[in-house]
PDB file of C-alpha atoms in Angstrom:
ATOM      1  CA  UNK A   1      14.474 131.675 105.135  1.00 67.00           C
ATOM      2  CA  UNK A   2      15.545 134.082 102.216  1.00 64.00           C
ATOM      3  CA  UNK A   3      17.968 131.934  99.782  1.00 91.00           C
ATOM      4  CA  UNK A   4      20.157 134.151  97.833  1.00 95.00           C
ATOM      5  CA  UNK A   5      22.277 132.104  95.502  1.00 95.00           C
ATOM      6  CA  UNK A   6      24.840 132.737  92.772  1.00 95.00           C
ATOM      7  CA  UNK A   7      25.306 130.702  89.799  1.00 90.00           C
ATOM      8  CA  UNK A   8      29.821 129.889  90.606  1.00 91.00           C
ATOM      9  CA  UNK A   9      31.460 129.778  93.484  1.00 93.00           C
ATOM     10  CA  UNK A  10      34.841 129.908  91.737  1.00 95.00           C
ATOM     11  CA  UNK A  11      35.121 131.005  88.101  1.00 96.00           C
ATOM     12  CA  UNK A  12      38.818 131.612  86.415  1.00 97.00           C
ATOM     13  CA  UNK A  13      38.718 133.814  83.077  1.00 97.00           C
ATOM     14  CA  UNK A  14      40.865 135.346  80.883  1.00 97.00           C
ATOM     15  CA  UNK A  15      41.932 139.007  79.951  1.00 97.00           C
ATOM     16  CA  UNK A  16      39.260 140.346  77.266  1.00 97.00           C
ATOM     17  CA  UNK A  17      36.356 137.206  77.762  1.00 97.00           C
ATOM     18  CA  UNK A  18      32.509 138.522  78.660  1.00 97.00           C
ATOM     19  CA  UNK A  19      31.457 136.997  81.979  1.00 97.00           C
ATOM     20  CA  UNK A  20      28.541 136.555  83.641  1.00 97.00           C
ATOM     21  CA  UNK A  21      27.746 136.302  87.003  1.00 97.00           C
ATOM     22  CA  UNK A  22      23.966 135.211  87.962  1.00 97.00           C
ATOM     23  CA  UNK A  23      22.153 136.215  91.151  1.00 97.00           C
ATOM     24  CA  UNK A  24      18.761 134.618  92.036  1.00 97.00           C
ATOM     25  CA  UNK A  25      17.225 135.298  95.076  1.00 96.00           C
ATOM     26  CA  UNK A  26      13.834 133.457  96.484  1.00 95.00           C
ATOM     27  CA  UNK A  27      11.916 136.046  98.149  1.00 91.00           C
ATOM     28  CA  UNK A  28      10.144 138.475  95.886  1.00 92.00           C
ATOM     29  CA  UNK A  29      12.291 140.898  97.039  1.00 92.00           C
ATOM     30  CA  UNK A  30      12.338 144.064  94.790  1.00 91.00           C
ATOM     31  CA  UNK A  31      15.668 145.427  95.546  1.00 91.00           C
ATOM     32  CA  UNK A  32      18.699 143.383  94.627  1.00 94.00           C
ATOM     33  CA  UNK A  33      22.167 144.454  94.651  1.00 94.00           C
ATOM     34  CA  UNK A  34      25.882 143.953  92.922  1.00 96.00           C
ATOM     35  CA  UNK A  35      29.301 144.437  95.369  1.00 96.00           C
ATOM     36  CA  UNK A  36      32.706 143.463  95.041  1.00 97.00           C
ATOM     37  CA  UNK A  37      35.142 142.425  97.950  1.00 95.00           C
ATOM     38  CA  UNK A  38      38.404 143.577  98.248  1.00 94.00           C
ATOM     39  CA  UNK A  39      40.672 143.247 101.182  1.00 89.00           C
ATOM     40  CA  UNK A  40      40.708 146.243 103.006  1.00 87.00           C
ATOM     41  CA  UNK A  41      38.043 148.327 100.762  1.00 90.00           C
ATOM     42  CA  UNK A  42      34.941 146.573 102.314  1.00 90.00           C
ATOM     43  CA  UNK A  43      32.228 146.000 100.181  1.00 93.00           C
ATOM     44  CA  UNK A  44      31.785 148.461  97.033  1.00 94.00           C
ATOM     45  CA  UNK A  45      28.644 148.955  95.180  1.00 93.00           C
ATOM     46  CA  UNK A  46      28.317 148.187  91.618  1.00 96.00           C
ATOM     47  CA  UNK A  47      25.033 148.436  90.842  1.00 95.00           C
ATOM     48  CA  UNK A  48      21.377 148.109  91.930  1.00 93.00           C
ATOM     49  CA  UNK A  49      18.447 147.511  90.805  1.00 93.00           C
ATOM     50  CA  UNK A  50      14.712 148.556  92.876  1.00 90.00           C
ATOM     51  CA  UNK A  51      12.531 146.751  90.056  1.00 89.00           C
ATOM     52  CA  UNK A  52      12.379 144.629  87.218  1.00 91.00           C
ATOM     53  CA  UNK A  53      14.444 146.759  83.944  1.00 86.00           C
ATOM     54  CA  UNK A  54      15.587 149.492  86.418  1.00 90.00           C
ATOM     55  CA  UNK A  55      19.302 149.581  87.238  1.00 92.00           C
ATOM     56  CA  UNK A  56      21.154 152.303  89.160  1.00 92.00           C
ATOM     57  CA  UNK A  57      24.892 152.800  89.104  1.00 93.00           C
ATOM     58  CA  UNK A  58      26.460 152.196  92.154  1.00 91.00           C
ATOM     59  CA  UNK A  59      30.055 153.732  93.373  1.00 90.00           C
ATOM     60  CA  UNK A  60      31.904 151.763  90.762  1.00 95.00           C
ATOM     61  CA  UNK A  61      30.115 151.117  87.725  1.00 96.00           C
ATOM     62  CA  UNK A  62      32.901 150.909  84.974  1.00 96.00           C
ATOM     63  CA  UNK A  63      33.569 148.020  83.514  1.00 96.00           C
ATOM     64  CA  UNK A  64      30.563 146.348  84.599  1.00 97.00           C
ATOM     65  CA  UNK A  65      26.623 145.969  83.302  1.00 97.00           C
ATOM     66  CA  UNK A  66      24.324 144.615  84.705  1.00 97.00           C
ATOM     67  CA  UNK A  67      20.465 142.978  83.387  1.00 96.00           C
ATOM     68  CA  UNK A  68      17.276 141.979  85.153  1.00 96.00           C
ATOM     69  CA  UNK A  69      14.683 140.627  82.602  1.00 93.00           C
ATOM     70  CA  UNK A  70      12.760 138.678  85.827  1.00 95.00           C
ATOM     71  CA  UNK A  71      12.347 139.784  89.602  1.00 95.00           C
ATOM     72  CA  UNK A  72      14.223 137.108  91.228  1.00 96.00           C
ATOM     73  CA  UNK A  73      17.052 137.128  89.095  1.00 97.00           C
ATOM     74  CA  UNK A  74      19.702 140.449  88.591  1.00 97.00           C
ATOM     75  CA  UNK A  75      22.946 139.316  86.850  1.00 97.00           C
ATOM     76  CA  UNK A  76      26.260 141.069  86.196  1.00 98.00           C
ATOM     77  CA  UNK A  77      28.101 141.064  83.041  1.00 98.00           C
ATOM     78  CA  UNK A  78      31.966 142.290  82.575  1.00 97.00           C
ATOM     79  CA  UNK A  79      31.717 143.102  78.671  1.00 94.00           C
ATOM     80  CA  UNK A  80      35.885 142.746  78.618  1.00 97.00           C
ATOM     81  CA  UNK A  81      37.412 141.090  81.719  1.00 97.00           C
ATOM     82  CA  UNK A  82      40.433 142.618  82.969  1.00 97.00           C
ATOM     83  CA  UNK A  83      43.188 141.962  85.794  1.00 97.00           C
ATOM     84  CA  UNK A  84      41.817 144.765  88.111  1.00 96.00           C
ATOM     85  CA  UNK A  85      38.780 142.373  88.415  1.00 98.00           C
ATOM     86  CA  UNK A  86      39.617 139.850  90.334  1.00 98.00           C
ATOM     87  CA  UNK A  87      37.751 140.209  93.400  1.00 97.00           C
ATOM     88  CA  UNK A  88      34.939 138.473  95.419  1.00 96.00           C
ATOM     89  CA  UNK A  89      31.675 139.536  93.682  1.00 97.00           C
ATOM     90  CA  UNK A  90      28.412 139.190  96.359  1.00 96.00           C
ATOM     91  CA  UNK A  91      24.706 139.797  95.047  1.00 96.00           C
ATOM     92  CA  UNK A  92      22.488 140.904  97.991  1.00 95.00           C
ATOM     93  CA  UNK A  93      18.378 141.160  97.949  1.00 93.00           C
ATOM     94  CA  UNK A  94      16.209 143.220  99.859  1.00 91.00           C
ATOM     95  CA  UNK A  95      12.332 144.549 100.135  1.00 87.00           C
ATOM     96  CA  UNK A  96      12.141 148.230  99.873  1.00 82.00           C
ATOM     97  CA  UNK A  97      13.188 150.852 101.359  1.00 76.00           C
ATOM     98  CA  UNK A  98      16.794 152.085 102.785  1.00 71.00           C
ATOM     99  CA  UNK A  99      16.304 150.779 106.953  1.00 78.00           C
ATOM    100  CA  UNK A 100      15.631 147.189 105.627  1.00 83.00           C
ATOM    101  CA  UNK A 101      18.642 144.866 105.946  1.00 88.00           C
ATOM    102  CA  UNK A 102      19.957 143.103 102.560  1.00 91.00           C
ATOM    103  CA  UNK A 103      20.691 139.415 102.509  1.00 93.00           C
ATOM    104  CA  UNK A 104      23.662 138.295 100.787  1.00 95.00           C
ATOM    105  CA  UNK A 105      24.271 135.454  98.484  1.00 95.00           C
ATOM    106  CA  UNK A 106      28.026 133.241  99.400  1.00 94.00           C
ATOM    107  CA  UNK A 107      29.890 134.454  96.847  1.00 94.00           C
ATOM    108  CA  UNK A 108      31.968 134.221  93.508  1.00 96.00           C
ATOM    109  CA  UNK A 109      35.355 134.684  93.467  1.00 95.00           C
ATOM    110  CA  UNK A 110      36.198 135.815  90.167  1.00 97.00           C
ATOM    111  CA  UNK A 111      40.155 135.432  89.193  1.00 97.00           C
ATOM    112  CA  UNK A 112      41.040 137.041  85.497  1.00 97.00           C
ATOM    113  CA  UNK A 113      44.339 135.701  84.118  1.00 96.00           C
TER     114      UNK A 113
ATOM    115  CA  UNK B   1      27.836 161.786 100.856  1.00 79.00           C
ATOM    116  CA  UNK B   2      27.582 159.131 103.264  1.00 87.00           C
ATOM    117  CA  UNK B   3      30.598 157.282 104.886  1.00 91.00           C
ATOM    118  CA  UNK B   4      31.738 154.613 107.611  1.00 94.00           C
ATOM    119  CA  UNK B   5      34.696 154.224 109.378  1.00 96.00           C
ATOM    120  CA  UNK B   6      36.172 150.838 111.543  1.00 96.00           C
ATOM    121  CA  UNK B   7      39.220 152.510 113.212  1.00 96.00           C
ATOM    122  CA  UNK B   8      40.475 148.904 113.650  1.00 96.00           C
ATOM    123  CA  UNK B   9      41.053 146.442 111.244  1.00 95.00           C
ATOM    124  CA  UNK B  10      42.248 143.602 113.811  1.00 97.00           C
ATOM    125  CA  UNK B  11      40.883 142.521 117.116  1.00 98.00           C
ATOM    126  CA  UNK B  12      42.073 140.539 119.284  1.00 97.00           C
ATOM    127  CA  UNK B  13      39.914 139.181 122.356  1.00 98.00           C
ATOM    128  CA  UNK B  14      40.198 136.163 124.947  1.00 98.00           C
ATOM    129  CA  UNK B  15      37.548 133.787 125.337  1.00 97.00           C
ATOM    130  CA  UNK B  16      35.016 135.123 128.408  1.00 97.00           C
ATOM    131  CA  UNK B  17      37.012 138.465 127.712  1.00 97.00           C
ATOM    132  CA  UNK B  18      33.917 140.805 126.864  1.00 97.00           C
ATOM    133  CA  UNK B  19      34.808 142.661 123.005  1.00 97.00           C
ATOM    134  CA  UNK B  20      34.031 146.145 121.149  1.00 97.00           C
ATOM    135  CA  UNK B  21      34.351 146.182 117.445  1.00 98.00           C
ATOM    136  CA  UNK B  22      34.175 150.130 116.961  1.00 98.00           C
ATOM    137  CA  UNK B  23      32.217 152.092 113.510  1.00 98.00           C
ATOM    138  CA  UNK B  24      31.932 155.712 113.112  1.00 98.00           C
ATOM    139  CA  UNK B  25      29.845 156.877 110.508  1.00 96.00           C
ATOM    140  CA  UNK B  26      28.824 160.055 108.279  1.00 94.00           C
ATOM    141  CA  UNK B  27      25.684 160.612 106.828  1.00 89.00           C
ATOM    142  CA  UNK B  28      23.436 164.382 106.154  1.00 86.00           C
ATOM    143  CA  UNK B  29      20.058 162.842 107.376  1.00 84.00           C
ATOM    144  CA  UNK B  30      18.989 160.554 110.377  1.00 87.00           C
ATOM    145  CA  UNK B  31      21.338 157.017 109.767  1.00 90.00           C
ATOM    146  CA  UNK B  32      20.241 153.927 109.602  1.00 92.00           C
ATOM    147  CA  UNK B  33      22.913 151.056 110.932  1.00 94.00           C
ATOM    148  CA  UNK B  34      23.184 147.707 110.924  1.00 95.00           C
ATOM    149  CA  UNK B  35      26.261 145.432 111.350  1.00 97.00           C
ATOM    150  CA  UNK B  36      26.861 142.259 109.646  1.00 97.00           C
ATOM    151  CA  UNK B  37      29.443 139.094 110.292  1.00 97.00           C
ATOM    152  CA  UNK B  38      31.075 137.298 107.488  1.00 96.00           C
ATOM    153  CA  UNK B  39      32.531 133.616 108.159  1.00 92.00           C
ATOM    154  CA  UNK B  40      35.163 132.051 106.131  1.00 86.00           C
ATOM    155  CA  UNK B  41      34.130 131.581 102.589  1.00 78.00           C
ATOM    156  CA  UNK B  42      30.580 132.537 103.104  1.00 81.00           C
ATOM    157  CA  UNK B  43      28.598 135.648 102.276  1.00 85.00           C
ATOM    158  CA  UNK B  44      27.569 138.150 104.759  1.00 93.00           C
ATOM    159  CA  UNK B  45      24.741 137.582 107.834  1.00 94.00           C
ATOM    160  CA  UNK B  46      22.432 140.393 109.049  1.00 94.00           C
ATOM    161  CA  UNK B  47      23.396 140.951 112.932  1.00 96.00           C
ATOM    162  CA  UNK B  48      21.626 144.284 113.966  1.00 96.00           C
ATOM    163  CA  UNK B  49      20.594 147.240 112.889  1.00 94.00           C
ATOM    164  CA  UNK B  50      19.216 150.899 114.248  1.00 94.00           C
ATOM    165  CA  UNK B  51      16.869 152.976 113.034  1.00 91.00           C
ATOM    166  CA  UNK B  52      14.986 154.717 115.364  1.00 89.00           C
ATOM    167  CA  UNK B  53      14.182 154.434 119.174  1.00 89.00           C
ATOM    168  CA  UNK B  54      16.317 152.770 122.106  1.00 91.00           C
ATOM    169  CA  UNK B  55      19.897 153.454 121.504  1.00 93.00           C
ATOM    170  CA  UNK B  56      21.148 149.594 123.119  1.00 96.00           C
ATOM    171  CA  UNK B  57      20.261 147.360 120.361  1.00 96.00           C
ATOM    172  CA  UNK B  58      19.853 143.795 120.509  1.00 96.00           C
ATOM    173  CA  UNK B  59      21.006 141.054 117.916  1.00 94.00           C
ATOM    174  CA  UNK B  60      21.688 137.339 116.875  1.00 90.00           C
ATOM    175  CA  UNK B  61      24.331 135.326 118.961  1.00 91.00           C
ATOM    176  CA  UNK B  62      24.351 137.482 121.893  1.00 95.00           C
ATOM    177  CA  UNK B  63      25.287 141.016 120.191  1.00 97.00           C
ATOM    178  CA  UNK B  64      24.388 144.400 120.731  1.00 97.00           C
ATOM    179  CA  UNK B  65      25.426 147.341 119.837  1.00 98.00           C
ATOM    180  CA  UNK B  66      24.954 151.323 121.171  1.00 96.00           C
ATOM    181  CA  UNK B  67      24.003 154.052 118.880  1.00 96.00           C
ATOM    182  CA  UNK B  68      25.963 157.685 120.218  1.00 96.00           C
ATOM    183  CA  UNK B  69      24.237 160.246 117.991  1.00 94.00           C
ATOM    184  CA  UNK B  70      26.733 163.193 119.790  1.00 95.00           C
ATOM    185  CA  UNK B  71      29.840 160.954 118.869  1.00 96.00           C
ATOM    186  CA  UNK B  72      28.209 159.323 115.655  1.00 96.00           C
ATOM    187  CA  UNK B  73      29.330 155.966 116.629  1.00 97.00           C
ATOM    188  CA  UNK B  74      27.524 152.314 116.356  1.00 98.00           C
ATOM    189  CA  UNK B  75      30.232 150.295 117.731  1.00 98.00           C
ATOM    190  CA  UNK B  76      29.354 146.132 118.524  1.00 98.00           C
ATOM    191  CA  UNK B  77      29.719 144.435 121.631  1.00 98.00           C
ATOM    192  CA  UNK B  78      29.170 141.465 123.193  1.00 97.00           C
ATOM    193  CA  UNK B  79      29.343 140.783 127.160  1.00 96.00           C
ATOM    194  CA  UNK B  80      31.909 137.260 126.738  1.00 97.00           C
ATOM    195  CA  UNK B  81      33.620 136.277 123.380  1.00 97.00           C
ATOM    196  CA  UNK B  82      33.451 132.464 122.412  1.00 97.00           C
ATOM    197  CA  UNK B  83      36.315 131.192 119.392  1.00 96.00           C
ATOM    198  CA  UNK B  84      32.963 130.844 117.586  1.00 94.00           C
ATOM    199  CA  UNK B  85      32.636 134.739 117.173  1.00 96.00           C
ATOM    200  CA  UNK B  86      36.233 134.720 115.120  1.00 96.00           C
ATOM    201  CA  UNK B  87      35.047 136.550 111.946  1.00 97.00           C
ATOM    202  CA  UNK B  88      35.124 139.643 109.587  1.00 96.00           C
ATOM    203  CA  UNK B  89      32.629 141.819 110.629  1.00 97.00           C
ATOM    204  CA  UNK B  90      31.331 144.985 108.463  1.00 97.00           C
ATOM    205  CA  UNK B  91      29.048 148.047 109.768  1.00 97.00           C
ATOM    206  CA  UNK B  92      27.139 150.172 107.505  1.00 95.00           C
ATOM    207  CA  UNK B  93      24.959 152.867 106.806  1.00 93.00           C
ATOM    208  CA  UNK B  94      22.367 154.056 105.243  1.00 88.00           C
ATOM    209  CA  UNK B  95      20.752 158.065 104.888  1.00 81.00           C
ATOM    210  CA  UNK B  96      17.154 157.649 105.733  1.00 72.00           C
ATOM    211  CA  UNK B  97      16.971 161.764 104.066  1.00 62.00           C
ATOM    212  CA  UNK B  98      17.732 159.766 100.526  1.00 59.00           C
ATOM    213  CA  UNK B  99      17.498 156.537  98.140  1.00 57.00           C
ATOM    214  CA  UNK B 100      21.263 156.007  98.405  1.00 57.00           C
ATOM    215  CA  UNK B 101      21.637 152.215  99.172  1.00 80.00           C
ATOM    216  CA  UNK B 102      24.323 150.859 101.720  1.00 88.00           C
ATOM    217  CA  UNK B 103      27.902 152.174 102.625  1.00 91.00           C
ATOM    218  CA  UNK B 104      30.250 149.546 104.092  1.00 93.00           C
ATOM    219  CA  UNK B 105      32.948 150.080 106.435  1.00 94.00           C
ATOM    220  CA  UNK B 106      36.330 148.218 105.526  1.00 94.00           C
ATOM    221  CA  UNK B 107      35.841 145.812 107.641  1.00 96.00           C
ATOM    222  CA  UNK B 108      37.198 144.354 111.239  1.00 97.00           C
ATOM    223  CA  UNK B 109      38.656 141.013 111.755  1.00 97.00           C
ATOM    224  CA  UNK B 110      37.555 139.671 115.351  1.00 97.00           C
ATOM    225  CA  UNK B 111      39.899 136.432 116.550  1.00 97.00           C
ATOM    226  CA  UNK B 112      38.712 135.047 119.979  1.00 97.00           C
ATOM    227  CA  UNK B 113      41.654 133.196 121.235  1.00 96.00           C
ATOM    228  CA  UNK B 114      40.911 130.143 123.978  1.00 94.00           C
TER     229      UNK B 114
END
């Protein structure tokens, strides 16, 4: 089975800190993946990545950056955390191409006082 | 630009009852679908998807759902609910015409009540 896993599952910061949130996934997949949850918006893209040092901005790349040094690890940084985001943040893998389905990591739930 | 739309974002269903969890979607090329369920506190699962072929697709736990290319629709079903089905489920698309990744509906809470 694919294991996608993610380094918190709950992780409180405050206004202005740099966090990180890690993603490793166990497959060799080459496409990994960045959303945030919010109730009623669904999942958002953030960013994605289709190989090692390539990143592509997703729908809602401000704010956030993202790094992947290694294959089976893509991790998201917030430079300056801010109230607007708090949110569920899910890291997905997948193997190429668009009609493959992604598997999703369980979650970190990011709160920013 | 590619979109998806859940009309409905509660449903409620008895036990035995069969349900329909309805997505509409929006893309230039030939879509691909899938739908995916999301328990409490846990990431998403892969149910289904479509991307070419028989329109009745089969999934995990008993699911299916029926791709209408006139009415652009991929909405879920499953023949009899159990409480065990209560969850958030997501659809979403993808344009197989580009590289754009995933577009998630909003989301449709299914509670199966005994």
């Amino acid at each position: 089975d694919v294991k996608v896993t993610q380094s918190s599952r709950y992780l409180v910061k405050r206004t202005g800190e740099k966090v990180f949130l890690e993603c490793v996934q166990d497959m060799d997949h080459e496409n990994m993946f960045w959303y945030r949850q919010d109730p009623g918006l669904g999942l958002r893209l953030i960013y994605f990545s289709y190989d090692v040092k390539m990143k592509e901005k997703g729908d809602i790349p401000e704010g956030y950056s993202v790094s992947r040094e290694k294959k089976e690890r893509f991790s998201l940084i917030l430079e300056s955390a801010s109230t607007n985001q708090t949110s569920m943040y899910l890291c997905a893998s997948s193997i190429q191409g668009s009609y493959n389905e992604q598997f999703f990591g369980p979650g970190t739930r990011l709160t920013v006082l | 630009a590619q979109s998806v739309a859940q009309p409905e974002d509660q449903v409620n269903v008895a036990e035995g009852n069969p349900l329909t969890v309805k997505c509409t979607y929006s893309v230039s090329g030939n879509p691909y679908l899938f739908w995916y369920v999301q328990y409490p506190n846990r990431g998403l699962q892969f149910l289904l998807k479509y991307i070419t072929g028989d329109n009745l697709v089969k999934g995990s736990y008993g699911f299916e759902a029926e791709f209408n290319k006139s009415q652009t629709s991929f909405h879920l079903k499953k023949p009899s609910a159990l409480v065990s089905d209560s969850a958030l489920y997501f659809c979403a698309v993808s344009d197989s015409g580009s590289a754009r990744q995933l577009t998630f509906g909003s989301g449709t809470q299914l509670t199966v009540l005994p």
